[in-house]
XYZ file of C-alpha atoms in Angstrom:
286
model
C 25.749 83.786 -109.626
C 22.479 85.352 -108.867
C 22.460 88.538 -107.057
C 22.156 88.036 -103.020
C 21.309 90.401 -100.068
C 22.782 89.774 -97.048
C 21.082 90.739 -93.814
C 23.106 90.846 -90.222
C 26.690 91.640 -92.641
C 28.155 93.444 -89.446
C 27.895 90.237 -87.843
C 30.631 87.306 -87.501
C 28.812 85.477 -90.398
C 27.906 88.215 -92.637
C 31.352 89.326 -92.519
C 32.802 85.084 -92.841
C 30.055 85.480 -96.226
C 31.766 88.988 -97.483
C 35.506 87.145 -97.154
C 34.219 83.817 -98.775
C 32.307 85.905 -101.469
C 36.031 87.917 -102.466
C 38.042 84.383 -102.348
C 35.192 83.344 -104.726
C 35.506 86.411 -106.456
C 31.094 86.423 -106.764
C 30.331 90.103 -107.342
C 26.366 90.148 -107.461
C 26.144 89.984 -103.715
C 25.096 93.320 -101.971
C 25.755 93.621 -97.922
C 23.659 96.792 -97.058
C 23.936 98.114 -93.843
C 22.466 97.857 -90.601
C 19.954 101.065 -91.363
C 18.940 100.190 -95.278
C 18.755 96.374 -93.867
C 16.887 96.948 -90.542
C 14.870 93.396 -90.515
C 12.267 94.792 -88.134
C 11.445 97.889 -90.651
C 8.874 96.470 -93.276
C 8.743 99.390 -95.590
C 12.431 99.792 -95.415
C 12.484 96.104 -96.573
C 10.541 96.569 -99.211
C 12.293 99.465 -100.621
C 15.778 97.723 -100.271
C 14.148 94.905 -102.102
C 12.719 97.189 -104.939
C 15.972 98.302 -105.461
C 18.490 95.504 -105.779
C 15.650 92.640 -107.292
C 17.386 89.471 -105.071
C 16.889 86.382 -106.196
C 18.094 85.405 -102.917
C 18.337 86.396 -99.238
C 20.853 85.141 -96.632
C 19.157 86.111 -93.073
C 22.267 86.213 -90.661
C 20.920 89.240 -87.825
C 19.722 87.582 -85.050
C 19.262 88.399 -81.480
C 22.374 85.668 -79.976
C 22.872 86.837 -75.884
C 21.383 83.507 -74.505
C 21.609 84.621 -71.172
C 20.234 88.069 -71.579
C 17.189 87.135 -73.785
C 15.990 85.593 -70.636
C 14.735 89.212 -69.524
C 14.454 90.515 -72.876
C 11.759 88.583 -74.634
C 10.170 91.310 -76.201
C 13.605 92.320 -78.439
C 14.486 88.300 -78.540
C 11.100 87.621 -80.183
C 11.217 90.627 -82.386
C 14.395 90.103 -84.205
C 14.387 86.371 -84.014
C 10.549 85.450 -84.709
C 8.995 89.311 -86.459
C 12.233 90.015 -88.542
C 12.673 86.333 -89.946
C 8.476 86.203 -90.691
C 9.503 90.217 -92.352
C 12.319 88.612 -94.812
C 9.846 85.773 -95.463
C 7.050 88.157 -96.429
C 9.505 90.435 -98.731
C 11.214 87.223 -100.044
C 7.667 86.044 -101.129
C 6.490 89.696 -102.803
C 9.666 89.748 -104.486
C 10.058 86.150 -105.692
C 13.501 85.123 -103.627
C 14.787 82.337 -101.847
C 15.477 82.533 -98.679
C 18.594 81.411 -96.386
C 18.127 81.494 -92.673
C 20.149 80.842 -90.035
C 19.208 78.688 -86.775
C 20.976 77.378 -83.713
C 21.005 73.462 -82.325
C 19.431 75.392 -79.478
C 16.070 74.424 -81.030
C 16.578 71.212 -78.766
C 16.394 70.144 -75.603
C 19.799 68.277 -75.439
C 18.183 64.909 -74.017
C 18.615 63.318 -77.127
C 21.084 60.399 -76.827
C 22.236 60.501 -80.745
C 22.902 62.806 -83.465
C 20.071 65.025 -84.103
C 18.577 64.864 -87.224
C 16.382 67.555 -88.943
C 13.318 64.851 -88.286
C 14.187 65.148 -84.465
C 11.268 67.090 -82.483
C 12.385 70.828 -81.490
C 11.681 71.478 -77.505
C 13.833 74.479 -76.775
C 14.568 75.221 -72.771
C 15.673 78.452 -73.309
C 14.082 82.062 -74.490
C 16.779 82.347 -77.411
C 16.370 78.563 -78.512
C 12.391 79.923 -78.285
C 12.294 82.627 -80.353
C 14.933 80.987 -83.247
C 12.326 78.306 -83.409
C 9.342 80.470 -83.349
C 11.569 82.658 -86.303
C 12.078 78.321 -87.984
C 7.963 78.326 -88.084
C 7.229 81.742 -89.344
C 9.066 81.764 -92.156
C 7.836 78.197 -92.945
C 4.148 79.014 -92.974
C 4.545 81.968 -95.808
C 7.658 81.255 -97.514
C 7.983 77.427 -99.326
C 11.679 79.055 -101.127
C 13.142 78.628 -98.361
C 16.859 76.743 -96.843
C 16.754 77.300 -93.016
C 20.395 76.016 -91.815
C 20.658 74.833 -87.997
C 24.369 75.269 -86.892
C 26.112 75.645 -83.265
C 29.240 76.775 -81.675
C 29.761 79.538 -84.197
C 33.175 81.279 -84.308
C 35.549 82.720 -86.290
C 38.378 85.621 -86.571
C 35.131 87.860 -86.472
C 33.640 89.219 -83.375
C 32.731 87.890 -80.181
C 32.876 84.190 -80.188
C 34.339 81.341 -77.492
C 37.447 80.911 -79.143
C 38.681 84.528 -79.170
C 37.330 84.800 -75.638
C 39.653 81.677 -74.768
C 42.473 83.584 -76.348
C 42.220 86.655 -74.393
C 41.596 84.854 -71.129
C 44.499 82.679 -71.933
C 46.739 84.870 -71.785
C 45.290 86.823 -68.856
C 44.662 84.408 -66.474
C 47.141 81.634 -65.181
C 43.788 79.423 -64.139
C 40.510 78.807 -65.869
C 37.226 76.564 -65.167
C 35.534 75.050 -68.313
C 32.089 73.436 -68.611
C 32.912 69.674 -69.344
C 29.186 68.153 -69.668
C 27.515 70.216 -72.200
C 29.000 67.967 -75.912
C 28.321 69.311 -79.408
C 30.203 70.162 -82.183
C 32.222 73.607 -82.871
C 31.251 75.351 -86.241
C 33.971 77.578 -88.113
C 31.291 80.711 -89.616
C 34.304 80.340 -92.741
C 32.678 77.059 -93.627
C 29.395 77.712 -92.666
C 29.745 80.708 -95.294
C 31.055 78.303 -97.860
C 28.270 76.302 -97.387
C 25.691 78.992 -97.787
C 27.239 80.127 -100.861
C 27.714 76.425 -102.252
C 23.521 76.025 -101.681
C 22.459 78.703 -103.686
C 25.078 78.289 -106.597
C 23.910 74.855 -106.629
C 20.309 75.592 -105.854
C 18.371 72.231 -106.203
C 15.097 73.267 -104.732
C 15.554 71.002 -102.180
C 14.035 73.118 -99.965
C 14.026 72.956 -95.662
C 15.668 72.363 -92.502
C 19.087 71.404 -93.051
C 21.767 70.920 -89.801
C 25.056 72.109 -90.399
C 28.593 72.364 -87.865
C 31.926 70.588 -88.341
C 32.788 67.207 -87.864
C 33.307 65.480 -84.594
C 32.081 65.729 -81.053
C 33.515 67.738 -78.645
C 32.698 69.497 -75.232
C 33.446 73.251 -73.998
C 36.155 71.950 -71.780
C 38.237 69.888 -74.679
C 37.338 72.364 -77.344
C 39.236 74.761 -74.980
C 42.248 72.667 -74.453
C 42.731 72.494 -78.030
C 42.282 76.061 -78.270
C 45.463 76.328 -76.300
C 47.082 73.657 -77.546
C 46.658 74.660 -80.776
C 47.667 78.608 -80.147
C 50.534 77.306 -77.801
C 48.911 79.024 -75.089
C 50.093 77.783 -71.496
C 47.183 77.967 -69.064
C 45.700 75.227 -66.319
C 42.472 74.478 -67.303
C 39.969 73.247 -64.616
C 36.952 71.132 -66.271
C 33.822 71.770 -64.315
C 30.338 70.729 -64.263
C 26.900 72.770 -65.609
C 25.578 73.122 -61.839
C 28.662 74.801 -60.671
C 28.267 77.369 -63.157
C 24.980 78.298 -62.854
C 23.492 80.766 -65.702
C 20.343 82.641 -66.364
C 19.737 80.731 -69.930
C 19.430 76.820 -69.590
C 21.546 75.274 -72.437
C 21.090 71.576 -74.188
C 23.387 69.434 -72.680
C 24.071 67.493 -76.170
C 23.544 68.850 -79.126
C 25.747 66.988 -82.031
C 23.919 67.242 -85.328
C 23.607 64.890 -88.164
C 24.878 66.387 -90.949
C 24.111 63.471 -93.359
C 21.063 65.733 -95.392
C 22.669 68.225 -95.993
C 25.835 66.106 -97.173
C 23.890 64.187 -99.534
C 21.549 67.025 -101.077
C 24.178 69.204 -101.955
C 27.368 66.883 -102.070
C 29.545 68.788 -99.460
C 32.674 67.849 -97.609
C 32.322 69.113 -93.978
C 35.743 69.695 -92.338
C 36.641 68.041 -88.947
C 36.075 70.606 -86.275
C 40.005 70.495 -85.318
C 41.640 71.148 -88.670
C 38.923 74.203 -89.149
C 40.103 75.577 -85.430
C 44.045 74.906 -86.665
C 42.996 77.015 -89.532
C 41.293 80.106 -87.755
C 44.045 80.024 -85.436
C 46.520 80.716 -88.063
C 44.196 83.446 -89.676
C 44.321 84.954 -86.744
C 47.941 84.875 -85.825
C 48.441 86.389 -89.348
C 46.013 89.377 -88.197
């Protein structure tokens, strides 16, 4: 395989990439750290880029505290708009394809039906802002280029909804769970597959492409099968958006169609459940 940098490899994806990489047993991929790989330092790019010659980079550091970017713009915009356009810029000098990662909080959430990558972006929140601001940037100087929407992200890796369900589980004897915002949970482990699958197959099909799991789901239900599937015993109260009021407005639907991205690159996508059933166990094993 061609050698790859990885940006954001601290992260819950980076590190879902560096576990899918092993199992694949692909050795020309390099996951500098957070210093070297700093997506906001130019000249530090440029230097990184000198030395390793990547004919690909997988852009996975992003700025991801919804609710907090709503009084942080400046930061939000700077690693989510200035670093992607950075990694564009380099990927350009240095001949490389690049692999970014979006959200499904590019939309809105008004959307009756499966979004598809034609839908028309019209994000109600800073983060959902900046992602799509980071979308455009890398767009106007960089044609090599895979941008992959996903949502839900989570994994045996850092902070994510299902490990937060997990320790609150088995906290708490009661919890309340939004039941009216519906999308579709994404494991990072098959997210990562699906990176790596693109750019060993790379058809030049380059774009937007959305990628999650299978199925449709809300907070609340993705929650019960949390517990159901980790045999955790907890009441679970399903409540409603306006009763749990948040800085950061989120879509209220936002199940992608995965049918592109299917197609161009002849993936399977697992159902969300069987993915959950198999971080569970990953974890348990921990």
């Amino acid at each position: 395989m061609s050698k790859i940098l990885v940006f954001g490899a601290s992260g819950q994806l980076g590190h879902c990439i560096k576990k899918v990489a092993d199992e694949q047993q692909i050795t020309e991929i390099v996951f500098p750290g957070e210093d070297e790989a700093n997506i906001l330092n130019e000249a530090g790019l440029d230097k990184l880029f000198n030395k390793y010659q990547p004919q690909y980079a997988i852009n996975c550091a992003a700025y991801t505290a919804v609710d907090k970017a709503e009084s942080d713009v400046d930061t939000a915009r700077k690693v989510n708009k200035d670093g992607a356009a950075n990694l564009a810029k380099l990927c350009k000098k240095y001949a490389a394809t690049l692999v970014h990662v979006s959200t499904d909080f590019v939309f809105d959430g008004s959307s009756p039906d499966p979004l598809t990558e034609e839908d028309a972006a019209n994000p109600v929140s800073v983060y959902g802002l900046t992602k799509l601001e980071g979308e455009q940037a890398i767009a106007e100087v960089l044609p090599a280029h895979y941008t992959l929407r996903t949502s839900w992200l989570y994994s045996e890796y850092g902070n994510n909804f299902v490990k937060t369900m997990l320790r609150l589980g088995a906290e708490k004897d009661q919890l309340s769970i939004i039941a009216d915002q519906v999308g579709t949970p994404t494991y990072a482990i098959d997210l990562a597959g699906c990176i790596l699958h693109i750019i060993s197959n790379d058809n030049k099909q380059y774009g937007i492409y959305h990628y999650s799991n299978e199925g449709v789901t809300s907070w609340y239900d993705f929650a019960m099968a949390i517990f159901d599937i980790s045999g955790t015993e907890v009441k679970v109260s399903p409540i409603r958006t306006a009763q749990y009021p948040t800085p950061a407005t989120r879509p209220t639907y936002s199940v992608m169609d995965k049918a592109k991205v299917k197609s161009t690159f002849n993936i399977e996508i697992p159902y969300w459940r069987h993915s959950l059933e198999e971080c569970i166990k990953r974890l348990n094993q921990q």
